[in-house]
mmCIF file of C-alpha atoms in Angstrom:
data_model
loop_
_atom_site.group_PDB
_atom_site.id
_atom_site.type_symbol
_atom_site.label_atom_id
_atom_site.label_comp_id
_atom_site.label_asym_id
_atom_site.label_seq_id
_atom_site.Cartn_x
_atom_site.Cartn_y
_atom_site.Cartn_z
ATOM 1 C CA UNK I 869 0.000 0.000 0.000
ATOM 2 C CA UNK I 870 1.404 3.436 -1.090
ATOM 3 C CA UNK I 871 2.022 5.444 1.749
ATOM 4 C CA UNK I 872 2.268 9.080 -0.520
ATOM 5 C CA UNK I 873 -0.678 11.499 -1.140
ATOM 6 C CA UNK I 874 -2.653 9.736 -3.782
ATOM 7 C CA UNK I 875 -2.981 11.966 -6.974
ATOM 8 C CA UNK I 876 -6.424 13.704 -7.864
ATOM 9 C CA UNK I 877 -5.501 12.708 -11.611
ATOM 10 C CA UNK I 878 -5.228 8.984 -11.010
ATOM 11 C CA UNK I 879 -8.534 9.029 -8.916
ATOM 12 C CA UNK I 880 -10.465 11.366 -11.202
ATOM 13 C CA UNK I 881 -9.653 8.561 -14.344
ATOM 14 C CA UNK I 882 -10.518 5.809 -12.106
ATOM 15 C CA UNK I 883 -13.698 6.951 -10.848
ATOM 16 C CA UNK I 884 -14.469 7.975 -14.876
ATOM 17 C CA UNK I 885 -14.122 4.196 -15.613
ATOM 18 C CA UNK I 886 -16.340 3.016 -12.677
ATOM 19 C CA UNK I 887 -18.883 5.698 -13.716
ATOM 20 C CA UNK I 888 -18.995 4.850 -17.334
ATOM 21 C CA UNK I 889 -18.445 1.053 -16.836
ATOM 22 C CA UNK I 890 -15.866 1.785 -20.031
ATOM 23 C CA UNK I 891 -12.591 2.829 -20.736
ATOM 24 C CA UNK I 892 -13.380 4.665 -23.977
ATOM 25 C CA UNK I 893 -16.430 6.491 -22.453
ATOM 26 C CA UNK I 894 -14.339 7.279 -19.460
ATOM 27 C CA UNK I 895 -11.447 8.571 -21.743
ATOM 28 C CA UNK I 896 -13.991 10.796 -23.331
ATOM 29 C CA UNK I 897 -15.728 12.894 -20.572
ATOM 30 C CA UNK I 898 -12.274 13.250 -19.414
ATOM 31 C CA UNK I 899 -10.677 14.734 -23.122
ATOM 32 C CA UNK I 900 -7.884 12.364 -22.406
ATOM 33 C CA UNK I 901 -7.011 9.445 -24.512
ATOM 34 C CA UNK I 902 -7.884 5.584 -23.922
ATOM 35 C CA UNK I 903 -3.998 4.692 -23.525
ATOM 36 C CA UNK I 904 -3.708 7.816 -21.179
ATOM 37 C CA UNK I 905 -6.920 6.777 -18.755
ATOM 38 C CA UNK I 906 -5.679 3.180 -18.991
ATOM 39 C CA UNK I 907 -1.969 4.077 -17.552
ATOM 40 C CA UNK I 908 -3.619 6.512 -14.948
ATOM 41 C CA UNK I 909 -5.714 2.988 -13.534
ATOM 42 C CA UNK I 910 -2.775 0.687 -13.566
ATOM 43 C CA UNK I 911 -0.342 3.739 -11.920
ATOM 44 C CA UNK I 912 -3.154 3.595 -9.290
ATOM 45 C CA UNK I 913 -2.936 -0.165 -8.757
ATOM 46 C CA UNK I 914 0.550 -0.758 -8.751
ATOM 47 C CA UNK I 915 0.649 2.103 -5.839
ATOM 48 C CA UNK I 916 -2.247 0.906 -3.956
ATOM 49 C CA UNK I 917 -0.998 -2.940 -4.429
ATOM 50 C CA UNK I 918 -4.798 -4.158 -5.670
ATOM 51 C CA UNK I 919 -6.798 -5.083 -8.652
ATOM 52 C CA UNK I 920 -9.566 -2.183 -8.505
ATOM 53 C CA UNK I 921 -11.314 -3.191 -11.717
ATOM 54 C CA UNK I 922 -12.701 -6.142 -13.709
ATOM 55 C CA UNK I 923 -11.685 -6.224 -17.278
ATOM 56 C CA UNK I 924 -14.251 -8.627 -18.442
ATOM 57 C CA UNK I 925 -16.733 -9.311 -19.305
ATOM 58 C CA UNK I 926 -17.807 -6.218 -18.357
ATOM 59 C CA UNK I 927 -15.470 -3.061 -16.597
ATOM 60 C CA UNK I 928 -17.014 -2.903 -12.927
ATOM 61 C CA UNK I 929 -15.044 -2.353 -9.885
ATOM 62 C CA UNK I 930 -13.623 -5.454 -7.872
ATOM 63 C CA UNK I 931 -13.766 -5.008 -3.682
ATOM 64 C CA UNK I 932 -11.268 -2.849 -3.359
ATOM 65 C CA UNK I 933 -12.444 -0.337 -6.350
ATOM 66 C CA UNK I 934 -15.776 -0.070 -4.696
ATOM 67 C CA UNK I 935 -14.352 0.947 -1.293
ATOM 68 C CA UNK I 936 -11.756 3.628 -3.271
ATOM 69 C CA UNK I 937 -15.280 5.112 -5.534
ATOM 70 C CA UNK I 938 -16.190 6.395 -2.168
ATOM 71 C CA UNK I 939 -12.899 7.977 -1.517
ATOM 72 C CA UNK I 940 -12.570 8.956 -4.528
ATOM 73 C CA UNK I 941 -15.690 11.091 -4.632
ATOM 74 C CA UNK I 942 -15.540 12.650 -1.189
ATOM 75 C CA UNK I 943 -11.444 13.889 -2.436
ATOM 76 C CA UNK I 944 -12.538 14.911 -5.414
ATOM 77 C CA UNK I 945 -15.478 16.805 -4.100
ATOM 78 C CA UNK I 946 -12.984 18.809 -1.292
ATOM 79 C CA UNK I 947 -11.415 19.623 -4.398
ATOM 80 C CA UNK I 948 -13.708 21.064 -6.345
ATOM 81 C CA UNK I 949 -14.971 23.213 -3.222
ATOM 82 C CA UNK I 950 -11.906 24.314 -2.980
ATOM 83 C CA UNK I 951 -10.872 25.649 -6.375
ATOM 84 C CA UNK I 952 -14.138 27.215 -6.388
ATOM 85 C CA UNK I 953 -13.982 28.885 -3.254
ATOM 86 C CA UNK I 954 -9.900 30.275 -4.392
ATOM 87 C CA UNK I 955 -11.574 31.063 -7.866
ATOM 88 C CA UNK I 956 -12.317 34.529 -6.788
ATOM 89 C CA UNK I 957 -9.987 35.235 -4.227
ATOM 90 C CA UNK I 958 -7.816 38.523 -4.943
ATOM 91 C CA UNK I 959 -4.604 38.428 -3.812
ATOM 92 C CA UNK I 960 -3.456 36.206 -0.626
ATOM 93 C CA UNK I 961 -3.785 38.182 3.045
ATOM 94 C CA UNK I 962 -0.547 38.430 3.809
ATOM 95 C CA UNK I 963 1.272 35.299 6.523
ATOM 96 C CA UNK I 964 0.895 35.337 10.299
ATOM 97 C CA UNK I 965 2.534 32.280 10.400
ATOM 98 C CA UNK I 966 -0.556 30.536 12.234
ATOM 99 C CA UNK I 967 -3.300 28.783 10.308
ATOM 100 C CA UNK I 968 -6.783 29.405 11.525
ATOM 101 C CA UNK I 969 -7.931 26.010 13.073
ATOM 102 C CA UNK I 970 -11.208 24.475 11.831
ATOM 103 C CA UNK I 971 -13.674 24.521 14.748
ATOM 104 C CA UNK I 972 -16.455 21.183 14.822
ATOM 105 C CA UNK I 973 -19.358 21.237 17.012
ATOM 106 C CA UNK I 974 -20.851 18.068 17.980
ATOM 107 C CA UNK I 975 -23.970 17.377 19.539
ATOM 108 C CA UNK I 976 -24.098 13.977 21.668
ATOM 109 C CA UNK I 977 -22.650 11.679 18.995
ATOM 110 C CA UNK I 978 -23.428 13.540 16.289
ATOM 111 C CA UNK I 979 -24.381 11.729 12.725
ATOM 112 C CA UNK I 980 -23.047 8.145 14.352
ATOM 113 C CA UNK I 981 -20.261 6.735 12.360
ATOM 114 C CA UNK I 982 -20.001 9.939 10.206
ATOM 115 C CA UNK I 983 -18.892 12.358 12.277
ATOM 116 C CA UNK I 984 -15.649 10.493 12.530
ATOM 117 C CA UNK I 985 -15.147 9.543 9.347
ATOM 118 C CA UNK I 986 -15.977 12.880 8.087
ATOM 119 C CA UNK I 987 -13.602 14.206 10.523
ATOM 120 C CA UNK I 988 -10.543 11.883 9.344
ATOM 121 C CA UNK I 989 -11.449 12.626 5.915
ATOM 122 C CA UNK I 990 -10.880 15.989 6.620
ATOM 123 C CA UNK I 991 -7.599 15.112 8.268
ATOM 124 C CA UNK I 992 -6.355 13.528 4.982
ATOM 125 C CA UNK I 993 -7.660 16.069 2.985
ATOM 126 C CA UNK I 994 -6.219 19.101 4.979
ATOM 127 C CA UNK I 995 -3.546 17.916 7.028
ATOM 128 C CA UNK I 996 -1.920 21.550 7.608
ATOM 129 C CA UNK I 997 -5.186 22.481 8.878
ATOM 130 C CA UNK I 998 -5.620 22.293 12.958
ATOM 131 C CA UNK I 999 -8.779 21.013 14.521
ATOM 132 C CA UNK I 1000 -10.366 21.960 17.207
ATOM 133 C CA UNK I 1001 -13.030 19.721 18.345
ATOM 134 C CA UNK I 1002 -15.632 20.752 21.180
ATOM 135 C CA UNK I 1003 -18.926 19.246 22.723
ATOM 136 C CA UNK I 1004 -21.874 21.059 22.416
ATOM 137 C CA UNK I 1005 -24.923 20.604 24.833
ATOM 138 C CA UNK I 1006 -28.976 20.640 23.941
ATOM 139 C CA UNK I 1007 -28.621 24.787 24.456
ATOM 140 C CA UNK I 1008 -26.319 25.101 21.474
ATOM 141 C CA UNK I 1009 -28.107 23.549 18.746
ATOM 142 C CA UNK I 1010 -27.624 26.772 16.553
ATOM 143 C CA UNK I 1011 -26.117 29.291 19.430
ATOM 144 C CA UNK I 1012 -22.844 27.950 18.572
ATOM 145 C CA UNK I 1013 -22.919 28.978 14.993
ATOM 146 C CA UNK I 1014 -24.692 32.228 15.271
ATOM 147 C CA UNK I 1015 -21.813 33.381 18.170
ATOM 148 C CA UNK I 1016 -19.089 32.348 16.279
ATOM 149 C CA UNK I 1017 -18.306 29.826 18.364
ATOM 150 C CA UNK I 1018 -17.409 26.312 16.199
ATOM 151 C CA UNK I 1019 -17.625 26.593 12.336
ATOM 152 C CA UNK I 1020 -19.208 23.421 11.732
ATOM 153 C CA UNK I 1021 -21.831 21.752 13.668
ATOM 154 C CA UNK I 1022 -23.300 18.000 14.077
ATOM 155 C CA UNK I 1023 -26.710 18.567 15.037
ATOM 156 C CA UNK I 1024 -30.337 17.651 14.960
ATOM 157 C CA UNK I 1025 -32.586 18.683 14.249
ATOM 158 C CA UNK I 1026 -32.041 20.905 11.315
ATOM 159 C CA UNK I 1027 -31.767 24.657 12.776
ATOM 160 C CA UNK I 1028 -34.540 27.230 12.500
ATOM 161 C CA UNK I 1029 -32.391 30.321 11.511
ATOM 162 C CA UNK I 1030 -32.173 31.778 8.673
ATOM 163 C CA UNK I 1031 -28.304 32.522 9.569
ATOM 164 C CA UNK I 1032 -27.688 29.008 9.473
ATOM 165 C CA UNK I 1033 -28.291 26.644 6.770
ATOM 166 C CA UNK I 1034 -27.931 22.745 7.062
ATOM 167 C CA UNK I 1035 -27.582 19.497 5.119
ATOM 168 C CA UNK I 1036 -28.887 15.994 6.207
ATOM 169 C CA UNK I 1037 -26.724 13.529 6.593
ATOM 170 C CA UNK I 1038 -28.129 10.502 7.823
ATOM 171 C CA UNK I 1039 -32.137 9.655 8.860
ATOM 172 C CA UNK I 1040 -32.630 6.887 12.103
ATOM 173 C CA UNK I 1041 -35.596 5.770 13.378
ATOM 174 C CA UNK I 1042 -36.742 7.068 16.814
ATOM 175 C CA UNK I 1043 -36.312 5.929 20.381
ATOM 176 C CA UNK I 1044 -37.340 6.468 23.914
ATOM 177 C CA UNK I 1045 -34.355 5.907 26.689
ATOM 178 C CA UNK I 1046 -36.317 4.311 29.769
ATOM 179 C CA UNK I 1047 -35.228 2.688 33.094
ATOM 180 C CA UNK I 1048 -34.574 -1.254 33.315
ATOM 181 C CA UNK I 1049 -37.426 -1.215 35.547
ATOM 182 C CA UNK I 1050 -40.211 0.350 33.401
ATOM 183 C CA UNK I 1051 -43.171 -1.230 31.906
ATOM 184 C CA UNK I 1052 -42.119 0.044 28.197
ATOM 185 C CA UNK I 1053 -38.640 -1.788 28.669
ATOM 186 C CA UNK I 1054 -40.197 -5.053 27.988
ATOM 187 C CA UNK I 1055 -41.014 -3.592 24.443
ATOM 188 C CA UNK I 1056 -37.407 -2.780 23.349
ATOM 189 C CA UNK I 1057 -37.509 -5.752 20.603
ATOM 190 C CA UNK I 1058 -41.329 -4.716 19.037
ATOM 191 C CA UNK I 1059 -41.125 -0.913 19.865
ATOM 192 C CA UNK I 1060 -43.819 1.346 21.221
ATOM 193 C CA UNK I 1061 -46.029 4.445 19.720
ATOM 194 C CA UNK I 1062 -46.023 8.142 20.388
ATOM 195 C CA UNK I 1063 -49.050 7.598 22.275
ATOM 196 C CA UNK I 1064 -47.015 4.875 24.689
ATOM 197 C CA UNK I 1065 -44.404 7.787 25.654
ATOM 198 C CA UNK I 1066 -46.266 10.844 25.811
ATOM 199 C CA UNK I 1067 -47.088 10.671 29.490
ATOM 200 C CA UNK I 1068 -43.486 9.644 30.190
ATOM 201 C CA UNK I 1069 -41.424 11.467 32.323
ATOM 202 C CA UNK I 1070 -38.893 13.330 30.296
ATOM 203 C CA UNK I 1071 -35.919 15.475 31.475
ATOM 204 C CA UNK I 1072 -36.396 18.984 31.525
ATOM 205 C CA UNK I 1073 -34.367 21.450 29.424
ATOM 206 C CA UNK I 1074 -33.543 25.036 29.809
ATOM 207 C CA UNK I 1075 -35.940 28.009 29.241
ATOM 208 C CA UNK I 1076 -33.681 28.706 25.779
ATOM 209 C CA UNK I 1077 -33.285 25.699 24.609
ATOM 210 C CA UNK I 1078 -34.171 26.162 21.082
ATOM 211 C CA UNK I 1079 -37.851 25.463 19.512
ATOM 212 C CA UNK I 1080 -36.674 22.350 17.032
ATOM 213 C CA UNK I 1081 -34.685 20.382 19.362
ATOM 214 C CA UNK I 1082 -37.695 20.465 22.164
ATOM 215 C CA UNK I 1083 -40.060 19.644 19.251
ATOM 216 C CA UNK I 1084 -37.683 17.184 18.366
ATOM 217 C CA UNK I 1085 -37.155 15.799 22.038
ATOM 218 C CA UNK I 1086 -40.884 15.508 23.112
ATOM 219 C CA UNK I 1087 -41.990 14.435 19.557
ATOM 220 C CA UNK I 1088 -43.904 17.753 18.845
ATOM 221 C CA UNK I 1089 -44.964 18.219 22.503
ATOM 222 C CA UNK I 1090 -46.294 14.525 22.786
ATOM 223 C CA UNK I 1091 -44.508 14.363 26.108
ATOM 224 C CA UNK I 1092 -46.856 16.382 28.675
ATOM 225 C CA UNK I 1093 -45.411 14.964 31.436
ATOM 226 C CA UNK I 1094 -41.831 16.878 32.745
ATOM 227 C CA UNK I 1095 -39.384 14.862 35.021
ATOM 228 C CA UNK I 1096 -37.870 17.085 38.212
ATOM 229 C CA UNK I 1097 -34.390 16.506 36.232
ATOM 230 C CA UNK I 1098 -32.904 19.108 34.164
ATOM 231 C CA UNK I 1099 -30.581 17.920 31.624
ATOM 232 C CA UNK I 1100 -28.213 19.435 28.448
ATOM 233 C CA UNK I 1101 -26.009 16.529 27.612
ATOM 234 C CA UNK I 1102 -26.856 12.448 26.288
ATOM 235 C CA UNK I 1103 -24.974 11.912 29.885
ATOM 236 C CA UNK I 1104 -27.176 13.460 31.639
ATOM 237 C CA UNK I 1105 -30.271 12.661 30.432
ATOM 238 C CA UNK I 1106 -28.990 8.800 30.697
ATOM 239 C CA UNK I 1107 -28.315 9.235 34.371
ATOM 240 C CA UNK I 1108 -31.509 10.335 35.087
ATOM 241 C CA UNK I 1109 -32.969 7.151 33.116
ATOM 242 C CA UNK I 1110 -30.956 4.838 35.189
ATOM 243 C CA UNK I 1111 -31.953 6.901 38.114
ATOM 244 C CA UNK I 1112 -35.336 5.857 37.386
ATOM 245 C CA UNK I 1113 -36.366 9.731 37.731
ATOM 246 C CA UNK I 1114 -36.575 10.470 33.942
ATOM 247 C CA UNK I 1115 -36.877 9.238 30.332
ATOM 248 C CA UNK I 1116 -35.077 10.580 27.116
ATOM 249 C CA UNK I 1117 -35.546 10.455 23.743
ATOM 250 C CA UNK I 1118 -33.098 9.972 20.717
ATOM 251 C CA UNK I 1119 -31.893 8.465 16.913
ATOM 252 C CA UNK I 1120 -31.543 4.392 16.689
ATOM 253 C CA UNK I 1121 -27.714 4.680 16.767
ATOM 254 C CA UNK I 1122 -27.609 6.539 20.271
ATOM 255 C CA UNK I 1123 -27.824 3.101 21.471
ATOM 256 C CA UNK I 1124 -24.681 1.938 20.165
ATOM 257 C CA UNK I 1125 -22.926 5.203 21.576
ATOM 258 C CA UNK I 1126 -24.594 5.141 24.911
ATOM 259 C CA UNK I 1127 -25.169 1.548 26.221
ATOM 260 C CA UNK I 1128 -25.309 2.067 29.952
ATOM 261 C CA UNK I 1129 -26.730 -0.585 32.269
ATOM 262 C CA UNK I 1130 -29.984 0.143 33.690
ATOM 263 C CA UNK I 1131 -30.901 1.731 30.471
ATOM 264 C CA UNK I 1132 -33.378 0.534 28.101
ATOM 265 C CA UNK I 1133 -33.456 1.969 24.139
ATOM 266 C CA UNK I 1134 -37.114 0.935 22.990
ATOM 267 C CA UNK I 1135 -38.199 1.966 18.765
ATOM 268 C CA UNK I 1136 -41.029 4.413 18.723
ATOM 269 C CA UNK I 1137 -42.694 2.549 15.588
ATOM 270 C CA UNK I 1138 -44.661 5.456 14.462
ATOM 271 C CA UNK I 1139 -42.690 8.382 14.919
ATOM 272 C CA UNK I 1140 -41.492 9.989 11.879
ATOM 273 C CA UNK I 1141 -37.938 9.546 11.460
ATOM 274 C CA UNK I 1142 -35.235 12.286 12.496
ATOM 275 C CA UNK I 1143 -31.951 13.419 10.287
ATOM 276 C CA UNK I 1144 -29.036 14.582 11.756
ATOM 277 C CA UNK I 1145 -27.382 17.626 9.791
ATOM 278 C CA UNK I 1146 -24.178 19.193 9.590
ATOM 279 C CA UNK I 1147 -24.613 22.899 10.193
ATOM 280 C CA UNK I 1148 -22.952 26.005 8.967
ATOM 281 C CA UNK I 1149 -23.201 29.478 8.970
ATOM 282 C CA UNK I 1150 -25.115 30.550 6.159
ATOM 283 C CA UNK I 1151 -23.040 33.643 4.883
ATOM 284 C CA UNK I 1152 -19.446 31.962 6.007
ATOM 285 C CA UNK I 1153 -17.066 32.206 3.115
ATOM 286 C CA UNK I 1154 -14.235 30.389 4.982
ATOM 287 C CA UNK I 1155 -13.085 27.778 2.082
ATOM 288 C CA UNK I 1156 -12.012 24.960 4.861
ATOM 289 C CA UNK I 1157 -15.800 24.998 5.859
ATOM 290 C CA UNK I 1158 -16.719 24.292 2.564
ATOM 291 C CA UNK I 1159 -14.405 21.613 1.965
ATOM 292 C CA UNK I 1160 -15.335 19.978 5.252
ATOM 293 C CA UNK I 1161 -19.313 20.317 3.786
ATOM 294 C CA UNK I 1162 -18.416 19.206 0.610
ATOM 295 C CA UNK I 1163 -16.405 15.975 2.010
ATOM 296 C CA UNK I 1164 -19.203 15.194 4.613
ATOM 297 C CA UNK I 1165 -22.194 15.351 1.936
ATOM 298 C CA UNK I 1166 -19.926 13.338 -0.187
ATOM 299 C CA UNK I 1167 -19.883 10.529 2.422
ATOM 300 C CA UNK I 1168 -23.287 10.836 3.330
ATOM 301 C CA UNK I 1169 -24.033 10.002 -0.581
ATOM 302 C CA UNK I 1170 -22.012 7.563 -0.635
ATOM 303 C CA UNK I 1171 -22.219 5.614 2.525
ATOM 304 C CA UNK I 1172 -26.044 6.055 2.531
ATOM 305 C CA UNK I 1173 -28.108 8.366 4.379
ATOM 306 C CA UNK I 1174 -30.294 5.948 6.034
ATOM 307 C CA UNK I 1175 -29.109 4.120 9.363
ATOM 308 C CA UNK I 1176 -31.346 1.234 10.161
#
């Protein structure tokens, strides 16, 4: 396996040929010549050490291509947000020496295995760029942006402000986080209805916590009932469930990032299904937020928006 930067040429006549399902077709949208895309997918082989495409009977990518098409497209996408951010620039302000870090927000775990990979996508991408990675809490589902405080946000729901504008990147079903003990536990393999929760004890949240993420945690105010515990953070609400003084609600995968004894994650069946975004300022012209956009859409695309 190479260790150097992999070239944007190589992957840009690869992903041509995966696209097309032919070299000639491939060589053609790219204004390059058969022989030409056909040296640019062996080059690519011989540094990666794998066959990434079948020859015959028909040109489709082996294992290994599949797994680079994704690459491939989120690289290539940072790319292209990047040139077209620089397109305009006028000349470069001048050196301080210091690059600006890229500050991510994340809310609980974010959009499950994406934030992460999005992240260390980022990392290859950028590598001269420093991150700076903080947690935000139920408060700061669009605060953060709006104060200049992170650049990039993992959040759900998608923000209500028209200074921040959001893409989806992945949709889970719904859950309820109840105590061991509870009567709805039993129903963690069939699920439950809105109608099962909504007299449920959930935490409380601050006075400004934002409109869409109470909406979002009481499924539209189904939840009458309020628990005597307040609570900002996945952490907290979960040690209130234990507690047995409080429910909480969430996405599918907050299971798999917060499997604490005494907790129970039951499916709320009929519940419409909740995205998690990635959240920006809506008049940022910063090109490192773009690429980190562009990359994380790219991913979402390609990994599939849907967790099940």
């Amino acid at each position: 396996m190479a260790s150097s930067p992999l070239d944007l040429r190589l992957l840009s006549s690869f992903l041509a040929v995966v696209e097309e399902g032919h070299f000639g077709r491939a060589a053609a949208r790219l204004f390059l010549s058969p022989p030409a895309v056909t040296a640019h997918v062996r080059r690519l082989e011989t540094e990666l050490g794998t066959l990434l495409l079948y020859r015959s009977p028909a040109v489709t990518p082996t294992p290994a291509g599949e797994r680079l098409a994704g690459h491939a497209r989120a690289l290539l996408a940072a790319s292209a947000a990047a040139l077209d951010d620089m397109a305009d620039m006028a000349e470069p302000a001048h050196d301080t020496g210091r690059t600006r870090p890229l500050r991510i927000g994340i809310m609980g775990h974010g959009s499950a295995e994406l934030t992460p990979a999005s992240i260390n996508a980022y990392r290859r991408a950028r590598p001269e760029v420093p991150l700076e990675i903080s947690q935000l809490d139920f408060t700061e589902h669009s605060s953060a942006l709006v104060e200049d405080r992170v650049d990039v946000a993992f959040v759900r729901p998608t923000p209500d402000d028209e200074r921040v504008t959001a893409d989806a990147l992945t949709t889970e079903q719904r859950i309820v986080a109840v105590p061991a003990h509870s009567a709805l536990a039993d129903a963690h393999a069939t699920g439950v209805t809105v109608a099962d929760v909504a007299e449920l004890p959930f935490v409380r949240v601050p006075g400004h916590t934002p409109r869409p993420f109470t909406d979002y945690l009481y499924f539209d105010e189904a939840g009458s009932r309020r628990g005597p515990d307040f609570a900002v953070t996945p952490q907290e609400v979960l040690t209130s469930v234990i507690m047995g003084r409080a429910a909480g609600s969430g996405l599918k995968s907050f299971a798999r990032y917060y499997a604490w004894p005494g907790a129970v994650f039951v499916p709320v069946v009929d519940a419409p299904w909740e995205s998690s975004y990635l959240a920006v300022r809506a008049d940022d012209d910063n090109p490192e937020v773009r690429i980190f956009r562009a990359l994380a859409v790219a991913l979402a695309r390609e990994l599939g928006p849907t967790i099940r």
